[in-house]
Amino acid sequence: ENVTIYSQKYLKPNISSLNIYPATLSTNQTVFCNATFLLNDTDTGSIVFNWSKNGVSVETDTVSGLSNYSVGTANSSINTTIGDILSCSAYSSLNLDIGSVQSDITLNSSNVTVFNSAPNVSSITLNTTNPANNNTNQNLTAYVTTSDADGNSVKSIYNWYRNGTSF
C-alpha cells in the first residue's frame, strides 16, 4: 500500500503591542484590550484575549479573521467595584486543516485599578410653592434626581442665583 505524506511548514502567528484602556476606570465601565496580529503568510488567524479581575481569570474573548498587521480589539463589561484590578493577556493562533498553531508568547497588559465613580445628576426641577399664582412673591423649591454607580449616597448642594448673582 502506498502512503503519500504531505509536508508544509507553517509559520507561527504572533502578536505585538498589547494595550488595555482606558487607563482610569470607574465602576462597571467597559474596558478594552487590543493587540496587533502578525503573520508572514496570507492566512488569517485569531487573537485570544483572557480577562482577569483581582488575579483571577473571568472571561475569554476571541477575535477571528485577522490578517497580517490587523488590530484585534476585545471589550469586556466585567462587573467591578472600587479597588478591583483588571488586566488582560493575549496570544495569537492560526486555525489550519491539520489543527491549530498557537504563538509561542503570551503578552500581558498592565494592571488597571477601578476608582470611585462620580455621581450623576439626571434632572433638576424648579417648582413654586403656589403654581396657580406663579409670581415673585412665591417660594421656589428644587427637586433633583441623582444616582451613583458605586451605590454611594449622593449629597446635593444648591447654589441659588438671582439675576446672575449668588445669594
Short mmCIF file of C-alpha atoms in Angstrom, two decimals:
data_model
loop_
_atom_site.label_atom_id
_atom_site.label_comp_id
_atom_site.label_asym_id
_atom_site.label_seq_id
_atom_site.Cartn_x
_atom_site.Cartn_y
_atom_site.Cartn_z
CA GLU A 1 0.00 0.00 0.00
CA ASN A 2 1.34 3.41 -0.93
CA VAL A 3 1.11 6.29 1.52
CA THR A 4 1.59 9.88 0.43
CA ILE A 5 2.81 12.26 3.11
CA TYR A 6 2.33 15.94 2.58
CA SER A 7 4.54 18.31 4.46
CA GLN A 8 4.21 22.03 4.70
CA LYS A 9 5.93 24.35 7.12
CA TYR A 10 3.54 26.78 8.71
CA LEU A 11 4.77 29.96 10.25
CA LYS A 12 3.60 30.57 13.78
CA PRO A 13 1.46 33.64 14.28
CA ASN A 14 2.49 36.32 16.72
CA ILE A 15 1.14 39.48 18.36
CA SER A 16 2.56 42.80 19.44
CA SER A 17 1.51 45.99 21.19
CA LEU A 18 -0.98 44.73 23.77
CA ASN A 19 -2.89 47.67 25.28
CA ILE A 20 -5.63 47.95 27.89
CA TYR A 21 -7.72 51.12 28.06
CA PRO A 22 -9.00 53.43 29.40
CA ALA A 23 -6.15 53.77 31.89
CA THR A 24 -8.56 55.13 34.51
CA LEU A 25 -11.67 53.03 35.11
CA SER A 26 -14.77 53.62 37.19
CA THR A 27 -17.28 51.08 38.44
CA ASN A 28 -18.85 48.85 35.73
CA GLN A 29 -17.22 50.82 32.90
CA THR A 30 -16.45 48.92 29.69
CA VAL A 31 -12.74 48.17 29.31
CA PHE A 32 -10.94 47.42 26.03
CA CYS A 33 -7.84 45.44 25.14
CA ASN A 34 -6.20 45.35 21.73
CA ALA A 35 -3.18 43.79 20.06
CA THR A 36 -1.69 43.61 16.58
CA PHE A 37 -1.80 40.24 14.80
CA LEU A 38 1.42 39.32 12.96
CA LEU A 39 1.82 36.55 10.38
CA ASN A 40 4.16 36.37 7.37
CA ASP A 41 1.60 34.48 5.33
CA THR A 42 -1.68 35.03 3.51
CA ASP A 43 -3.69 33.03 6.04
CA THR A 44 -5.87 34.66 8.66
CA GLY A 45 -5.84 33.96 12.35
CA SER A 46 -7.20 34.90 15.74
CA ILE A 47 -6.21 36.69 18.90
CA VAL A 48 -7.45 35.14 22.14
CA PHE A 49 -7.89 37.65 24.98
CA ASN A 50 -8.12 36.50 28.59
CA TRP A 51 -9.55 38.96 31.12
CA SER A 52 -8.55 38.83 34.79
CA LYS A 53 -10.08 40.55 37.80
CA ASN A 54 -8.03 40.62 41.01
CA GLY A 55 -5.70 37.98 39.56
CA VAL A 56 -8.48 35.50 38.65
CA SER A 57 -9.41 34.69 35.05
CA VAL A 58 -13.03 35.76 34.50
CA GLU A 59 -13.63 35.95 30.75
CA THR A 60 -12.13 34.89 27.39
CA ASP A 61 -12.83 36.60 24.06
CA THR A 62 -11.60 35.56 20.61
CA VAL A 63 -11.27 37.94 17.66
CA SER A 64 -11.07 35.94 14.41
CA GLY A 65 -10.41 36.60 10.73
CA LEU A 66 -7.32 38.75 11.28
CA SER A 67 -4.70 39.17 8.56
CA ASN A 68 -1.10 40.32 8.96
CA TYR A 69 -0.81 43.63 10.90
CA SER A 70 -4.53 43.70 11.70
CA VAL A 71 -5.52 45.05 15.11
CA GLY A 72 -7.86 42.89 17.14
CA THR A 73 -9.88 44.57 19.87
CA ALA A 74 -11.90 42.91 22.61
CA ASN A 75 -14.10 44.63 25.14
CA SER A 76 -15.40 43.45 28.47
CA SER A 77 -18.20 44.59 30.73
CA ILE A 78 -16.98 42.75 33.81
CA ASN A 79 -18.93 43.81 36.91
CA THR A 80 -16.47 45.76 39.03
CA THR A 81 -16.33 47.61 42.31
CA ILE A 82 -13.95 50.21 43.70
CA GLY A 83 -10.45 48.78 44.15
CA ASP A 84 -10.78 45.89 41.66
CA ILE A 85 -7.71 45.35 39.50
CA LEU A 86 -8.28 44.38 35.85
CA SER A 87 -5.79 43.09 33.28
CA CYS A 88 -5.80 41.18 30.03
CA SER A 89 -3.43 38.78 28.36
CA ALA A 90 -3.42 37.67 24.73
CA TYR A 91 -1.94 35.15 22.35
CA SER A 92 -2.46 34.52 18.65
CA SER A 93 -3.49 31.35 16.89
CA LEU A 94 -3.84 30.08 13.35
CA ASN A 95 -6.53 27.51 12.52
CA LEU A 96 -5.44 25.10 9.82
CA ASP A 97 -6.90 21.98 8.23
CA ILE A 98 -4.42 19.92 10.26
CA GLY A 99 -5.14 21.67 13.55
CA SER A 100 -4.35 24.86 15.38
CA VAL A 101 -0.98 26.59 15.66
CA GLN A 102 -0.53 28.91 18.64
CA SER A 103 2.03 31.65 19.15
CA ASP A 104 4.96 30.95 21.43
CA ILE A 105 4.36 34.05 23.53
CA THR A 106 1.54 35.45 25.58
CA LEU A 107 1.55 39.19 26.21
CA ASN A 108 0.26 40.63 29.47
CA SER A 109 -1.20 44.12 29.87
CA SER A 110 -0.51 46.45 32.73
CA ASN A 111 -3.00 46.45 35.61
CA VAL A 112 -5.84 48.97 35.71
CA THR A 113 -7.46 49.82 39.06
CA VAL A 114 -11.17 50.69 39.33
CA PHE A 115 -11.75 54.04 41.03
CA ASN A 116 -14.81 55.67 42.58
CA SER A 117 -17.34 56.86 40.01
CA ALA A 118 -18.57 60.44 40.04
CA PRO A 119 -22.25 60.81 40.97
CA ASN A 120 -24.74 61.69 38.25
CA VAL A 121 -27.46 64.36 38.27
CA SER A 122 -30.14 63.25 35.81
CA SER A 123 -32.69 66.04 36.36
CA ILE A 124 -33.37 69.26 38.21
CA THR A 125 -36.88 70.68 38.50
CA LEU A 126 -37.88 74.07 39.98
CA ASN A 127 -41.42 74.50 41.30
CA THR A 128 -43.13 77.34 43.07
CA THR A 129 -44.94 76.76 46.33
CA ASN A 130 -48.10 78.04 44.62
CA PRO A 131 -48.19 77.08 40.91
CA ALA A 132 -51.57 78.79 40.45
CA ASN A 133 -50.04 82.12 41.45
CA ASN A 134 -46.55 81.93 39.91
CA ASN A 135 -45.14 85.34 40.73
CA THR A 136 -42.13 86.83 42.50
CA ASN A 137 -43.79 86.52 45.93
CA GLN A 138 -43.74 82.68 45.82
CA ASN A 139 -41.05 80.43 47.21
CA LEU A 140 -39.09 78.14 44.88
CA THR A 141 -38.40 74.50 45.62
CA ALA A 142 -35.72 72.50 43.78
CA TYR A 143 -36.11 68.78 43.14
CA VAL A 144 -33.03 66.89 41.99
CA THR A 145 -32.70 63.26 40.81
CA THR A 146 -29.27 61.72 41.37
CA SER A 147 -27.57 58.33 41.15
CA ASP A 148 -24.17 56.80 41.88
CA ALA A 149 -22.80 53.70 40.10
CA ASP A 150 -20.91 52.69 43.25
CA GLY A 151 -24.05 52.82 45.40
CA ASN A 152 -22.73 55.72 47.47
CA SER A 153 -25.21 58.19 48.87
CA VAL A 154 -25.28 61.48 46.97
CA LYS A 155 -25.45 64.83 48.75
CA SER A 156 -26.99 67.58 46.62
CA ILE A 157 -25.69 71.08 47.31
CA TYR A 158 -27.64 74.03 45.98
CA ASN A 159 -26.33 77.44 45.00
CA TRP A 160 -29.16 79.87 44.29
CA TYR A 161 -28.78 82.78 41.84
CA ARG A 162 -30.89 85.85 41.15
CA ASN A 163 -30.02 87.91 38.09
CA GLY A 164 -26.71 86.07 37.79
CA THR A 165 -25.64 86.79 41.37
CA SER A 166 -25.35 84.13 44.03
CA PHE A 167 -27.27 84.78 47.26
#
